[in-house]
CSV table of C-alpha atoms in Angstrom, one decimal:
chain,number,residue,atom,x,y,z
A,1,MET,CA,0.0,-0.2,-0.1
A,2,THR,CA,1.1,3.6,-0.9
A,3,HIS,CA,0.1,6.3,1.1
A,4,GLY,CA,-0.4,10.0,-0.7
A,5,SER,CA,3.2,11.0,0.8
A,6,GLY,CA,4.5,8.1,-1.5
A,7,TRP,CA,5.7,6.2,1.1
A,8,LYS,CA,5.1,2.5,0.9
A,9,ASP,CA,3.7,0.8,4.2
A,10,LEU,CA,7.0,-1.3,4.1
A,11,ASP,CA,8.7,2.1,4.3
A,12,LEU,CA,6.9,3.5,7.2
A,13,ALA,CA,7.2,0.3,9.3
A,14,ARG,CA,11.5,0.6,8.9
A,15,LEU,CA,10.9,4.4,9.6
A,16,ARG,CA,9.6,3.7,13.0
A,17,LEU,CA,12.5,1.1,13.7
A,18,GLU,CA,14.7,3.5,12.9
A,19,GLY,CA,12.8,5.9,15.2
A,20,LEU,CA,13.5,3.3,17.6
A,21,ASP,CA,16.7,2.8,17.3
A,22,HIS,CA,17.9,6.1,17.9
A,23,LEU,CA,15.9,6.2,21.0
A,24,ASN,CA,17.2,3.4,22.4
A,25,ARG,CA,21.1,4.5,21.6
A,26,LEU,CA,20.1,7.7,23.0
A,27,GLN,CA,18.7,6.0,26.4
A,28,SER,CA,21.5,3.5,26.3
A,29,GLY,CA,23.6,5.4,28.9
A,30,ASP,CA,26.6,5.7,26.2
A,31,ALA,CA,24.9,8.3,24.4
A,32,THR,CA,26.8,11.2,23.0
A,33,ASP,CA,25.9,14.4,21.2
A,34,ARG,CA,27.0,13.2,18.1
A,35,ASP,CA,23.9,10.4,18.6
A,36,ALA,CA,21.5,13.5,19.6
A,37,ALA,CA,22.4,15.4,16.4
A,38,ALA,CA,22.0,12.3,14.2
A,39,LEU,CA,18.5,12.0,15.5
A,40,ILE,CA,17.9,15.6,14.8
A,41,ALA,CA,19.3,15.6,11.4
A,42,TRP,CA,17.1,11.9,10.7
A,43,ARG,CA,13.8,13.4,12.0
A,44,SER,CA,14.3,16.6,9.8
A,45,GLN,CA,14.3,14.4,6.4
A,46,SER,CA,10.8,14.5,6.0
A,47,ARG,CA,7.1,14.8,7.7
A,48,ALA,CA,7.2,10.6,7.6
A,49,HIS,CA,10.4,10.9,9.4
A,50,GLU,CA,8.7,13.0,11.9
A,51,GLU,CA,5.9,11.0,12.6
A,52,ALA,CA,7.8,7.5,12.9
A,53,PHE,CA,9.8,9.1,15.7
A,54,ARG,CA,6.4,10.4,17.0
A,55,ALA,CA,4.9,6.7,16.4
A,56,ALA,CA,8.5,5.3,18.3
A,57,LEU,CA,8.0,7.5,20.7
A,58,ARG,CA,4.1,7.0,21.4
A,59,LEU,CA,5.7,3.1,21.8
A,60,ARG,CA,8.1,3.8,24.4
A,61,MET,CA,5.9,5.4,26.7
A,62,LEU,CA,3.5,2.6,26.5
A,63,VAL,CA,5.9,0.0,27.4
A,64,ARG,CA,6.5,-0.5,30.9
A,65,VAL,CA,8.5,-2.6,33.2
A,66,VAL,CA,6.6,-4.2,35.7
A,67,GLU,CA,7.0,-7.1,38.4
A,68,GLY,CA,6.5,-10.5,36.9
A,69,GLY,CA,7.8,-10.0,33.4
A,70,THR,CA,4.8,-8.5,31.3
A,71,ALA,CA,7.0,-5.8,29.4
A,72,ALA,CA,7.5,-8.2,26.6
A,73,ALA,CA,3.6,-8.8,26.4
A,74,ALA,CA,2.9,-5.3,26.5
A,75,GLU,CA,5.8,-4.6,23.6
A,76,GLU,CA,3.9,-7.3,21.5
A,77,GLU,CA,0.3,-5.5,22.4
A,78,VAL,CA,1.1,-2.1,21.0
A,79,LEU,CA,3.2,-3.2,18.7
A,80,GLN,CA,0.7,-5.3,17.0
A,81,ALA,CA,-1.9,-2.4,17.5
A,82,ASP,CA,-0.1,0.0,15.7
A,83,ILE,CA,0.7,-2.5,12.7
A,84,ARG,CA,-3.0,-2.9,12.3
A,85,ASP,CA,-3.9,0.5,11.9
A,86,ALA,CA,-1.1,1.3,9.3
A,87,GLY,CA,-2.3,-1.9,7.7
A,88,GLN,CA,0.9,-4.2,8.1
A,89,GLY,CA,1.1,-7.9,6.9
A,90,ALA,CA,2.8,-10.7,9.0
A,91,GLU,CA,6.2,-9.6,7.4
A,92,ILE,CA,6.2,-6.3,8.9
A,93,LEU,CA,4.8,-8.0,12.1
A,94,ASP,CA,7.6,-10.1,12.2
A,95,PHE,CA,10.2,-7.5,11.3
A,96,GLU,CA,9.2,-5.1,13.9
A,97,HIS,CA,8.3,-8.0,16.7
A,98,ARG,CA,12.3,-9.0,16.1
A,99,ALA,CA,13.1,-5.1,16.7
A,100,ALA,CA,10.8,-4.6,20.2
A,101,ARG,CA,12.8,-7.1,21.7
A,102,ARG,CA,15.6,-5.1,22.0
A,103,LEU,CA,13.8,-2.7,24.1
A,104,THR,CA,15.5,-4.3,27.2
A,105,ARG,CA,14.8,-4.0,30.8
A,106,ARG,CA,18.0,-1.9,30.7
A,107,HIS,CA,17.0,0.5,28.1
A,108,MET,CA,13.1,0.8,29.9
A,109,LEU,CA,14.5,3.1,32.8
A,110,GLY,CA,12.0,1.4,35.1
A,111,GLY,CA,9.1,2.6,33.8
A,112,ALA,CA,7.4,4.9,31.0
A,113,ILE,CA,10.3,6.8,29.0
A,114,ALA,CA,10.5,10.4,30.7
A,115,ALA,CA,10.2,11.7,26.8
A,116,SER,CA,8.2,14.5,25.2
A,117,VAL,CA,8.1,16.4,21.7
A,118,ALA,CA,7.2,20.2,22.8
A,119,GLY,CA,7.4,22.5,19.5
A,120,GLY,CA,9.7,20.5,17.6
A,121,GLY,CA,12.0,20.3,20.7
A,122,ILE,CA,13.0,17.0,22.4
A,123,LEU,CA,13.2,16.4,25.9
A,124,PHE,CA,14.9,12.9,26.6
A,125,GLY,CA,14.6,12.8,30.5
A,126,ARG,CA,17.7,12.3,32.8
A,127,ALA,CA,19.9,11.4,29.5
A,128,PHE,CA,20.7,14.7,28.9
A,129,ASP,CA,19.6,16.2,32.3
A,130,LEU,CA,16.3,18.0,31.2
A,131,ILE,CA,14.0,17.0,33.2
A,132,PRO,CA,14.7,17.2,37.1
A,133,SER,CA,15.2,14.5,39.2
A,134,ALA,CA,13.0,13.4,41.9
A,135,ALA,CA,15.1,14.9,44.5
A,136,GLU,CA,15.8,18.3,42.8
A,137,ALA,CA,11.6,18.6,41.9
A,138,MET,CA,10.9,17.7,45.5
A,139,ALA,CA,13.8,20.4,46.8
A,140,ASP,CA,12.7,23.1,49.1
A,141,TYR,CA,14.0,25.5,46.2
A,142,ARG,CA,15.0,25.5,43.0
A,143,THR,CA,16.0,27.7,39.9
A,144,GLY,CA,15.4,27.1,36.2
A,145,PRO,CA,17.5,27.7,32.9
A,146,GLY,CA,19.1,31.3,33.2
A,147,GLU,CA,17.4,31.8,36.6
A,148,ARG,CA,19.0,33.0,40.1
A,149,ARG,CA,17.4,33.4,42.9
A,150,VAL,CA,18.6,34.7,46.7
A,151,VAL,CA,17.4,32.6,49.8
A,152,ARG,CA,17.3,34.6,53.2
A,153,LEU,CA,18.5,32.1,55.9
A,154,ALA,CA,18.1,32.0,59.5
A,155,GLY,CA,20.1,34.5,61.7
A,156,GLY,CA,20.8,36.6,58.6
A,157,ALA,CA,22.8,34.0,56.6
A,158,SER,CA,21.6,33.9,53.1
A,159,VAL,CA,22.4,31.8,49.8
A,160,ASP,CA,22.7,32.7,46.1
A,161,LEU,CA,21.7,30.1,43.8
A,162,ASN,CA,23.1,30.0,40.5
A,163,THR,CA,21.0,28.4,37.5
A,164,ARG,CA,19.8,24.7,37.3
A,165,THR,CA,20.1,24.7,41.2
A,166,ALA,CA,18.2,23.1,44.1
A,167,ILE,CA,18.5,23.0,47.8
A,168,ASP,CA,16.9,21.9,50.9
A,169,VAL,CA,17.0,23.8,54.0
A,170,ARG,CA,18.2,22.1,57.0
A,171,THR,CA,18.0,22.0,60.6
A,172,GLY,CA,19.6,20.7,64.0
A,173,LEU,CA,22.7,21.7,62.8
A,174,GLY,CA,23.0,24.8,65.9
A,175,MET,CA,23.6,27.2,62.6
A,176,PRO,CA,22.2,28.3,59.5
A,177,ALA,CA,22.4,25.1,57.0
A,178,ILE,CA,21.5,24.0,53.3
A,179,GLU,CA,22.1,20.9,51.4
A,180,LEU,CA,22.9,21.2,47.8
A,181,VAL,CA,21.1,18.5,45.9
A,182,SER,CA,22.4,20.2,42.5
A,183,GLY,CA,24.1,22.9,40.7
A,184,GLU,CA,25.9,26.0,42.2
A,185,ALA,CA,25.4,28.3,44.9
A,186,VAL,CA,27.0,31.1,47.2
A,187,LEU,CA,26.5,30.5,51.1
A,188,SER,CA,27.1,33.7,53.0
A,189,SER,CA,27.5,33.8,56.9
A,190,ALA,CA,26.1,36.8,58.8
A,191,GLY,CA,29.1,38.7,59.9
A,192,ASN,CA,31.2,36.8,62.0
A,193,GLY,CA,28.8,33.7,62.4
A,194,ARG,CA,28.7,30.7,60.8
A,195,ALA,CA,26.5,28.8,57.7
A,196,ALA,CA,26.9,25.0,56.5
A,197,LEU,CA,26.3,23.9,53.5
A,198,ILE,CA,26.0,19.6,53.0
A,199,ALA,CA,27.3,18.2,49.7
A,200,GLY,CA,27.3,15.2,48.5
A,201,ALA,CA,29.7,13.0,51.0
A,202,GLY,CA,31.0,16.6,52.7
A,203,THR,CA,30.1,19.2,54.8
A,204,SER,CA,31.3,22.9,54.6
A,205,VAL,CA,31.3,25.8,57.6
A,206,VAL,CA,31.7,29.1,56.7
A,207,SER,CA,32.9,31.4,59.5
A,208,GLY,CA,32.6,35.1,58.8
A,209,GLY,CA,32.7,35.0,55.2
A,210,ARG,CA,31.1,33.4,52.0
A,211,PHE,CA,32.3,30.6,49.6
A,212,ASN,CA,30.7,29.2,46.0
A,213,ALA,CA,30.2,25.6,45.9
A,214,ARG,CA,29.2,23.6,42.9
A,215,ARG,CA,27.7,20.2,42.5
A,216,ASP,CA,27.7,17.9,39.7
A,217,GLY,CA,26.4,14.4,40.8
A,218,ASP,CA,28.5,13.4,43.5
A,219,LYS,CA,31.7,15.9,42.6
A,220,VAL,CA,31.9,18.8,44.6
A,221,CYS,CA,33.9,21.8,44.1
A,222,VAL,CA,34.4,24.3,47.2
A,223,THR,CA,35.8,27.9,46.8
A,224,CYS,CA,36.6,30.3,49.7
A,225,LEU,CA,35.6,33.8,48.7
A,226,ALA,CA,35.6,35.2,51.9
A,227,GLY,CA,36.5,35.0,55.6
A,228,LYS,CA,37.5,30.9,56.3
A,229,VAL,CA,35.7,27.4,55.5
A,230,GLU,CA,36.3,23.9,56.6
A,231,VAL,CA,35.5,21.5,55.2
A,232,THR,CA,35.3,17.8,56.3
A,233,TRP,CA,35.0,14.6,54.0
A,234,ALA,CA,35.0,11.5,56.0
A,235,ARG,CA,37.5,12.0,59.0
A,236,GLU,CA,39.5,14.3,56.7
A,237,ARG,CA,39.2,17.9,57.1
A,238,ARG,CA,40.7,20.9,54.9
A,239,VAL,CA,41.0,24.4,55.9
A,240,LEU,CA,40.1,27.0,53.0
A,241,GLY,CA,41.1,30.9,52.8
A,242,PRO,CA,40.1,33.6,50.5
A,243,ALA,CA,40.6,32.1,46.7
A,244,ASP,CA,41.7,28.4,48.2
A,245,GLU,CA,40.1,25.5,46.4
A,246,VAL,CA,39.2,22.1,47.0
A,247,ARG,CA,37.0,19.2,44.9
A,248,TYR,CA,35.9,16.1,46.6
A,249,ALA,CA,33.9,12.9,45.5
A,250,ALA,CA,32.2,9.7,46.8
A,251,SER,CA,35.9,8.3,46.6
A,252,GLY,CA,37.8,10.9,48.2
A,253,ILE,CA,38.6,14.6,48.8
A,254,GLY,CA,41.8,16.3,46.9
A,255,ALA,CA,44.7,18.5,48.2
A,256,VAL,CA,44.0,22.1,48.6
A,257,VAL,CA,44.6,24.2,45.6
A,258,ARG,CA,45.2,28.1,46.1
A,259,GLY,CA,44.9,30.9,43.4
A,260,THR,CA,41.7,30.6,41.8
A,261,ASP,CA,39.9,33.6,40.2
A,262,PRO,CA,37.1,34.6,42.1
A,263,ALA,CA,36.1,37.1,39.7
A,264,VAL,CA,35.7,34.6,36.9
A,265,LEU,CA,34.0,31.8,39.2
A,266,THR,CA,31.1,34.1,40.2
A,267,ALA,CA,30.7,36.3,37.1
A,268,TRP,CA,27.0,34.1,37.3
A,269,GLN,CA,26.1,36.6,40.0
A,270,SER,CA,26.2,39.6,38.2
A,271,GLY,CA,24.8,37.8,35.0
A,272,THR,CA,27.9,37.2,33.1
A,273,LEU,CA,29.6,34.0,32.1
A,274,ILE,CA,33.8,34.6,31.8
A,275,PHE,CA,35.8,32.2,29.9
A,276,ARG,CA,39.4,32.3,29.7
A,277,GLY,CA,41.3,29.4,27.5
A,278,MET,CA,38.5,27.1,28.1
A,279,PRO,CA,38.1,24.2,25.8
A,280,LEU,CA,34.8,24.3,23.6
A,281,ARG,CA,33.4,21.1,24.7
A,282,GLN,CA,33.4,22.8,28.3
A,283,VAL,CA,32.1,26.4,27.1
A,284,VAL,CA,29.1,24.4,25.4
A,285,ALA,CA,28.5,22.4,28.4
A,286,GLU,CA,28.4,25.8,30.9
A,287,ILE,CA,26.1,27.3,28.1
A,288,ASN,CA,23.7,24.3,28.6
A,289,ARG,CA,23.9,25.1,32.3
A,290,TYR,CA,22.4,28.5,31.7
A,291,ARG,CA,20.2,28.5,28.2
A,292,SER,CA,16.8,26.9,27.4
A,293,GLY,CA,17.0,24.1,24.9
A,294,ARG,CA,20.2,22.3,23.9
A,295,VAL,CA,23.8,22.7,22.3
A,296,PHE,CA,25.3,19.7,21.0
A,297,LEU,CA,29.2,19.7,19.5
A,298,THR,CA,29.5,16.8,17.1
A,299,ASN,CA,33.2,18.1,16.0
A,300,SER,CA,35.6,16.4,18.7
A,301,ALA,CA,38.4,18.2,17.2
A,302,LEU,CA,36.8,21.3,17.9
A,303,GLY,CA,35.9,20.5,21.3
A,304,ALA,CA,39.9,20.4,22.3
A,305,ARG,CA,39.9,24.5,21.0
A,306,PRO,CA,40.2,26.9,23.4
A,307,LEU,CA,38.0,29.8,23.6
A,308,SER,CA,38.0,33.0,25.6
A,309,GLY,CA,35.2,35.5,25.9
A,310,THR,CA,32.4,37.1,28.2
A,311,TYR,CA,28.8,36.7,27.6
A,312,TYR,CA,25.7,37.7,29.6
A,313,VAL,CA,23.3,35.1,30.5
A,314,ASP,CA,20.2,36.9,28.9
A,315,ARG,CA,22.1,36.9,25.3
A,316,LEU,CA,24.0,33.6,25.4
A,317,ASP,CA,23.2,33.0,21.5
A,318,ASP,CA,25.9,36.1,20.8
A,319,PHE,CA,27.9,32.7,21.5
A,320,PHE,CA,27.0,31.5,18.3
A,321,SER,CA,28.4,34.1,16.1
A,322,GLN,CA,31.5,34.3,18.2
A,323,ALA,CA,32.1,30.4,17.8
A,324,GLU,CA,31.8,30.6,13.9
A,325,LEU,CA,34.0,34.1,13.4
A,326,ALA,CA,36.8,32.4,16.1
A,327,LEU,CA,36.8,29.0,15.1
A,328,GLY,CA,35.0,28.5,12.1
A,329,VAL,CA,32.2,26.3,13.8
A,330,ASN,CA,29.4,25.7,11.7
A,331,VAL,CA,25.9,26.5,13.3
A,332,ALA,CA,22.8,24.6,12.8
A,333,ARG,CA,19.6,25.6,14.2
A,334,TYR,CA,16.5,23.3,15.1
A,335,PRO,CA,12.9,24.0,16.3
A,336,GLY,CA,12.7,23.7,20.3
A,337,ASN,CA,15.7,26.0,21.0
A,338,ILE,CA,18.1,23.1,19.5
A,339,VAL,CA,21.5,24.3,18.0
A,340,VAL,CA,24.1,21.5,16.4
A,341,LEU,CA,27.7,22.9,16.1
A,342,SER,CA,30.0,20.9,13.6
């Protein structure tokens, strides 16, 4: 059977399988920016490709992994319904049935796939950190892309939240305290008082000053801006003075690094980002923290090229013009505020 678009049923069925393959790859845990860019380009080829992607997405959303091993039955039921609707024969049923078996429990993420399509934009759930985790969603305070917020704490202390940051207010420590769930924040004590920040496996206490803390997963970086900061991790302790920095993770804590640049580190508090000789791949990662949508870098060689510049958070798209001029980057824009750099 041939549709008005000129596509045959067999071709449409194969497009749906291609859409499933793209989704499986992105949800595998090993997805790269190149994989995401490939899907964007694939979807843009024709209306049939876009419809095939949406059909694959509906399938992934419907198939659930539940106790008792009913995932396979759900896959088969949805596939058969989809094939009947498209008028497919037994040959296509067998072809798609084999592909469905590749939707394993490991790929299902424990339930319906957290993905959606809005205005052509793609949200791939936690695979690209575009949907908050449960802890982030339930946090006492949380900021979105490009948003900043100041939270007043007990005793006159305060915390300045950067973009995509989530905190919980903690009690029972004998001083104003927060837990940094994710993101970045500056914690300030009141006068000569103390304030505490818990992040991952460590606790940082500032006396008569302020410090910047950034948490990416279990990796935490603490930088003293003023006063004194004591960082404890397990039985180890680090004492930081102004411009000192220490990093830790679940596996251990590093040595104190002297001479960081607080002006660059906290430029976000004034709505700017400063990059000094930073590899392009790191610049893109930072841009993605502050900008809605997503920027993908598909050229690994370009990723190592250094870039310097100062950008306003509310005008981050100026970055693309500089990347084109300074590094010869090709910039492709897609719906949903998605940009691919190659």
